[in-house]
Amino acid sequence: MSLNLNKLVDKAYEDKGISELLDAPPSALEGLTPKHDELLAELKIKTIRDLGKWKYAAKASALVALADGEE
């Protein structure tokens, strides 16, 4: 199965596989810059994998999902 990730990543990363993307810096994501890499590195987030596993991102995502079901 082939996935088109072009809208998720920077143009320089459009031809990369998921494993490569997970090991790429956060600036490989569309909308993030090397300055974001520097700021995230201060939180020990150096790759997209680190960002995706960051416990605070997971908690925020869970709250957003819960809010969608709240009346």
GROMACS .gro file of N, CA and C in nm:
model
  213
    1MET      N    1   0.085  -0.118   0.000
    1MET     CA    2   0.000   0.000   0.000
    1MET      C    3   0.089   0.124   0.000
    2SER      N    4   0.055   0.220  -0.081
    2SER     CA    5   0.131   0.343  -0.093
    2SER      C    6   0.053   0.457  -0.030
    3LEU      N    7   0.123   0.539   0.047
    3LEU     CA    8   0.060   0.655   0.110
    3LEU      C    9   0.119   0.782   0.052
    4ASN      N   10   0.036   0.881   0.029
    4ASN     CA   11   0.084   1.010  -0.016
    4ASN      C   12   0.094   1.101   0.105
    5LEU      N   13   0.217   1.128   0.146
    5LEU     CA   14   0.241   1.209   0.265
    5LEU      C   15   0.282   1.352   0.230
    6ASN      N   16   0.272   1.388   0.102
    6ASN     CA   17   0.323   1.516   0.055
    6ASN      C   18   0.266   1.636   0.128
    7LYS      N   19   0.142   1.630   0.171
    7LYS     CA   20   0.082   1.745   0.241
    7LYS      C   21   0.125   1.752   0.387
    8LEU      N   22   0.190   1.647   0.435
    8LEU     CA   23   0.233   1.644   0.575
    8LEU      C   24   0.377   1.688   0.595
    9VAL      N   25   0.457   1.677   0.490
    9VAL     CA   26   0.600   1.700   0.505
    9VAL      C   27   0.650   1.809   0.412
   10ASP      N   28   0.767   1.862   0.447
   10ASP     CA   29   0.835   1.960   0.365
   10ASP      C   30   0.873   1.898   0.230
   11LYS      N   31   0.880   1.979   0.127
   11LYS     CA   32   0.907   1.932  -0.008
   11LYS      C   33   1.032   1.844  -0.015
   12ALA      N   34   1.135   1.876   0.061
   12ALA     CA   35   1.260   1.799   0.059
   12ALA      C   36   1.243   1.657   0.110
   13TYR      N   37   1.134   1.629   0.179
   13TYR     CA   38   1.112   1.498   0.239
   13TYR      C   39   1.001   1.418   0.170
   14GLU      N   40   0.945   1.471   0.064
   14GLU     CA   41   0.831   1.407  -0.001
   14GLU      C   42   0.860   1.268  -0.055
   15ASP      N   43   0.985   1.239  -0.087
   15ASP     CA   44   1.018   1.108  -0.144
   15ASP      C   45   1.067   1.008  -0.040
   16LYS      N   46   1.061   1.043   0.087
   16LYS     CA   47   1.111   0.957   0.194
   16LYS      C   48   1.004   0.859   0.242
   17GLY      N   49   1.050   0.746   0.291
   17GLY     CA   50   0.959   0.649   0.351
   17GLY      C   51   0.928   0.687   0.495
   18ILE      N   52   0.835   0.618   0.554
   18ILE     CA   53   0.793   0.650   0.691
   18ILE      C   54   0.908   0.635   0.791
   19SER      N   55   0.986   0.530   0.779
   19SER     CA   56   1.099   0.510   0.871
   19SER      C   57   1.195   0.627   0.865
   20GLU      N   58   1.225   0.672   0.744
   20GLU     CA   59   1.314   0.787   0.728
   20GLU      C   60   1.252   0.913   0.787
   21LEU      N   61   1.122   0.930   0.765
   21LEU     CA   62   1.055   1.048   0.818
   21LEU      C   63   1.056   1.050   0.971
   22LEU      N   64   1.036   0.935   1.031
   22LEU     CA   65   1.035   0.930   1.178
   22LEU      C   66   1.170   0.967   1.237
   23ASP      N   67   1.277   0.943   1.162
   23ASP     CA   68   1.411   0.978   1.209
   23ASP      C   69   1.456   1.117   1.166
   24ALA      N   70   1.372   1.186   1.090
   24ALA     CA   71   1.402   1.321   1.042
   24ALA      C   72   1.375   1.423   1.152
   25PRO      N   73   1.434   1.541   1.141
   25PRO     CA   74   1.407   1.646   1.240
   25PRO      C   75   1.262   1.694   1.227
   26PRO      N   76   1.209   1.752   1.333
   26PRO     CA   77   1.072   1.803   1.327
   26PRO      C   78   1.047   1.899   1.211
   27SER      N   79   1.149   1.972   1.168
   27SER     CA   80   1.132   2.067   1.058
   27SER      C   81   1.099   1.998   0.926
   28ALA      N   82   1.108   1.866   0.921
   28ALA     CA   83   1.066   1.793   0.802
   28ALA      C   84   0.913   1.797   0.788
   29LEU      N   85   0.844   1.829   0.895
   29LEU     CA   86   0.698   1.843   0.891
   29LEU      C   87   0.662   1.977   0.829
   30GLU      N   88   0.560   1.977   0.745
   30GLU     CA   89   0.514   2.100   0.681
   30GLU      C   90   0.482   2.205   0.788
   31GLY      N   91   0.539   2.323   0.773
   31GLY     CA   92   0.509   2.434   0.863
   31GLY      C   93   0.610   2.455   0.975
   32LEU      N   94   0.699   2.358   0.998
   32LEU     CA   95   0.801   2.375   1.101
   32LEU      C   96   0.933   2.414   1.035
   33THR      N   97   1.016   2.487   1.109
   33THR     CA   98   1.143   2.538   1.057
   33THR      C   99   1.259   2.489   1.143
   34PRO      N  100   1.382   2.511   1.098
   34PRO     CA  101   1.498   2.476   1.182
   34PRO      C  102   1.494   2.545   1.319
   35LYS      N  103   1.434   2.662   1.327
   35LYS     CA  104   1.420   2.729   1.458
   35LYS      C  105   1.334   2.644   1.552
   36HIS      N  106   1.230   2.580   1.499
   36HIS     CA  107   1.148   2.490   1.580
   36HIS      C  108   1.232   2.372   1.626
   37ASP      N  109   1.323   2.322   1.539
   37ASP     CA  110   1.412   2.213   1.578
   37ASP      C  111   1.493   2.252   1.701
   38GLU      N  112   1.546   2.374   1.700
   38GLU     CA  113   1.626   2.421   1.813
   38GLU      C  114   1.544   2.427   1.941
   39LEU      N  115   1.424   2.482   1.930
   39LEU     CA  116   1.338   2.494   2.048
   39LEU      C  117   1.296   2.357   2.101
   40LEU      N  118   1.259   2.266   2.012
   40LEU     CA  119   1.218   2.132   2.053
   40LEU      C  120   1.336   2.053   2.110
   41ALA      N  121   1.455   2.077   2.059
   41ALA     CA  122   1.574   2.007   2.110
   41ALA      C  123   1.596   2.038   2.258
   42GLU      N  124   1.557   2.158   2.300
   42GLU     CA  125   1.568   2.194   2.442
   42GLU      C  126   1.478   2.104   2.527
   43LEU      N  127   1.376   2.045   2.466
   43LEU     CA  128   1.286   1.952   2.535
   43LEU      C  129   1.324   1.806   2.506
   44LYS      N  130   1.443   1.788   2.448
   44LYS     CA  131   1.494   1.656   2.412
   44LYS      C  132   1.413   1.590   2.298
   45ILE      N  133   1.355   1.672   2.214
   45ILE     CA  134   1.281   1.625   2.097
   45ILE      C  135   1.365   1.658   1.974
   46LYS      N  136   1.427   1.554   1.918
   46LYS     CA  137   1.518   1.576   1.806
   46LYS      C  138   1.469   1.514   1.675
   47THR      N  139   1.366   1.432   1.682
   47THR     CA  140   1.313   1.368   1.561
   47THR      C  141   1.160   1.374   1.563
   48ILE      N  142   1.102   1.344   1.448
   48ILE     CA  143   0.956   1.335   1.441
   48ILE      C  144   0.908   1.223   1.533
   49ARG      N  145   0.984   1.116   1.542
   49ARG     CA  146   0.949   1.004   1.632
   49ARG      C  147   0.941   1.054   1.776
   50ASP      N  148   1.042   1.131   1.818
   50ASP     CA  149   1.042   1.186   1.954
   50ASP      C  150   0.919   1.273   1.977
   51LEU      N  151   0.887   1.356   1.879
   51LEU     CA  152   0.771   1.444   1.891
   51LEU      C  153   0.642   1.363   1.903
   52GLY      N  154   0.630   1.260   1.821
   52GLY     CA  155   0.510   1.177   1.824
   52GLY      C  156   0.493   1.099   1.953
   53LYS      N  157   0.604   1.068   2.018
   53LYS     CA  158   0.599   0.991   2.143
   53LYS      C  159   0.604   1.080   2.267
   54TRP      N  160   0.618   1.210   2.247
   54TRP     CA  161   0.628   1.302   2.360
   54TRP      C  162   0.501   1.295   2.442
   55LYS      N  163   0.514   1.266   2.569
   55LYS     CA  164   0.397   1.240   2.652
   55LYS      C  165   0.300   1.358   2.658
   56TYR      N  166   0.350   1.479   2.649
   56TYR     CA  167   0.262   1.595   2.656
   56TYR      C  168   0.182   1.612   2.527
   57ALA      N  169   0.241   1.575   2.414
   57ALA     CA  170   0.167   1.579   2.287
   57ALA      C  171   0.056   1.474   2.291
   58ALA      N  172   0.086   1.358   2.348
   58ALA     CA  173  -0.015   1.252   2.357
   58ALA      C  174  -0.130   1.294   2.449
   59LYS      N  175  -0.097   1.360   2.558
   59LYS     CA  176  -0.201   1.407   2.650
   59LYS      C  177  -0.288   1.514   2.584
   60ALA      N  178  -0.225   1.605   2.512
   60ALA     CA  179  -0.301   1.710   2.444
   60ALA      C  180  -0.392   1.650   2.338
   61SER      N  181  -0.340   1.553   2.264
   61SER     CA  182  -0.420   1.486   2.162
   61SER      C  183  -0.540   1.415   2.223
   62ALA      N  184  -0.520   1.352   2.338
   62ALA     CA  185  -0.630   1.284   2.406
   62ALA      C  186  -0.737   1.383   2.450
   63LEU      N  187  -0.695   1.498   2.500
   63LEU     CA  188  -0.792   1.600   2.542
   63LEU      C  189  -0.872   1.652   2.423
   64VAL      N  190  -0.806   1.672   2.311
   64VAL     CA  191  -0.877   1.717   2.190
   64VAL      C  192  -0.980   1.613   2.147
   65ALA      N  193  -0.942   1.486   2.151
   65ALA     CA  194  -1.035   1.379   2.112
   65ALA      C  195  -1.153   1.373   2.208
   66LEU      N  196  -1.128   1.391   2.337
   66LEU     CA  197  -1.236   1.390   2.436
   66LEU      C  198  -1.328   1.509   2.417
   67ALA      N  199  -1.272   1.625   2.385
   67ALA     CA  200  -1.353   1.745   2.366
   67ALA      C  201  -1.447   1.729   2.248
   68ASP      N  202  -1.406   1.654   2.149
   68ASP     CA  203  -1.491   1.632   2.033
   68ASP      C  204  -1.619   1.556   2.071
   69GLY      N  205  -1.612   1.476   2.177
   69GLY     CA  206  -1.728   1.398   2.220
   69GLY      C  207  -1.807   1.462   2.332
   70GLU      N  208  -1.758   1.575   2.383
   70GLU     CA  209  -1.826   1.643   2.492
   70GLU      C  210  -1.946   1.721   2.442
   71GLU      N  211  -2.051   1.724   2.520
   71GLU     CA  212  -2.173   1.797   2.481
   71GLU      C  213  -2.158   1.945   2.506
   0.00000   0.00000   0.00000
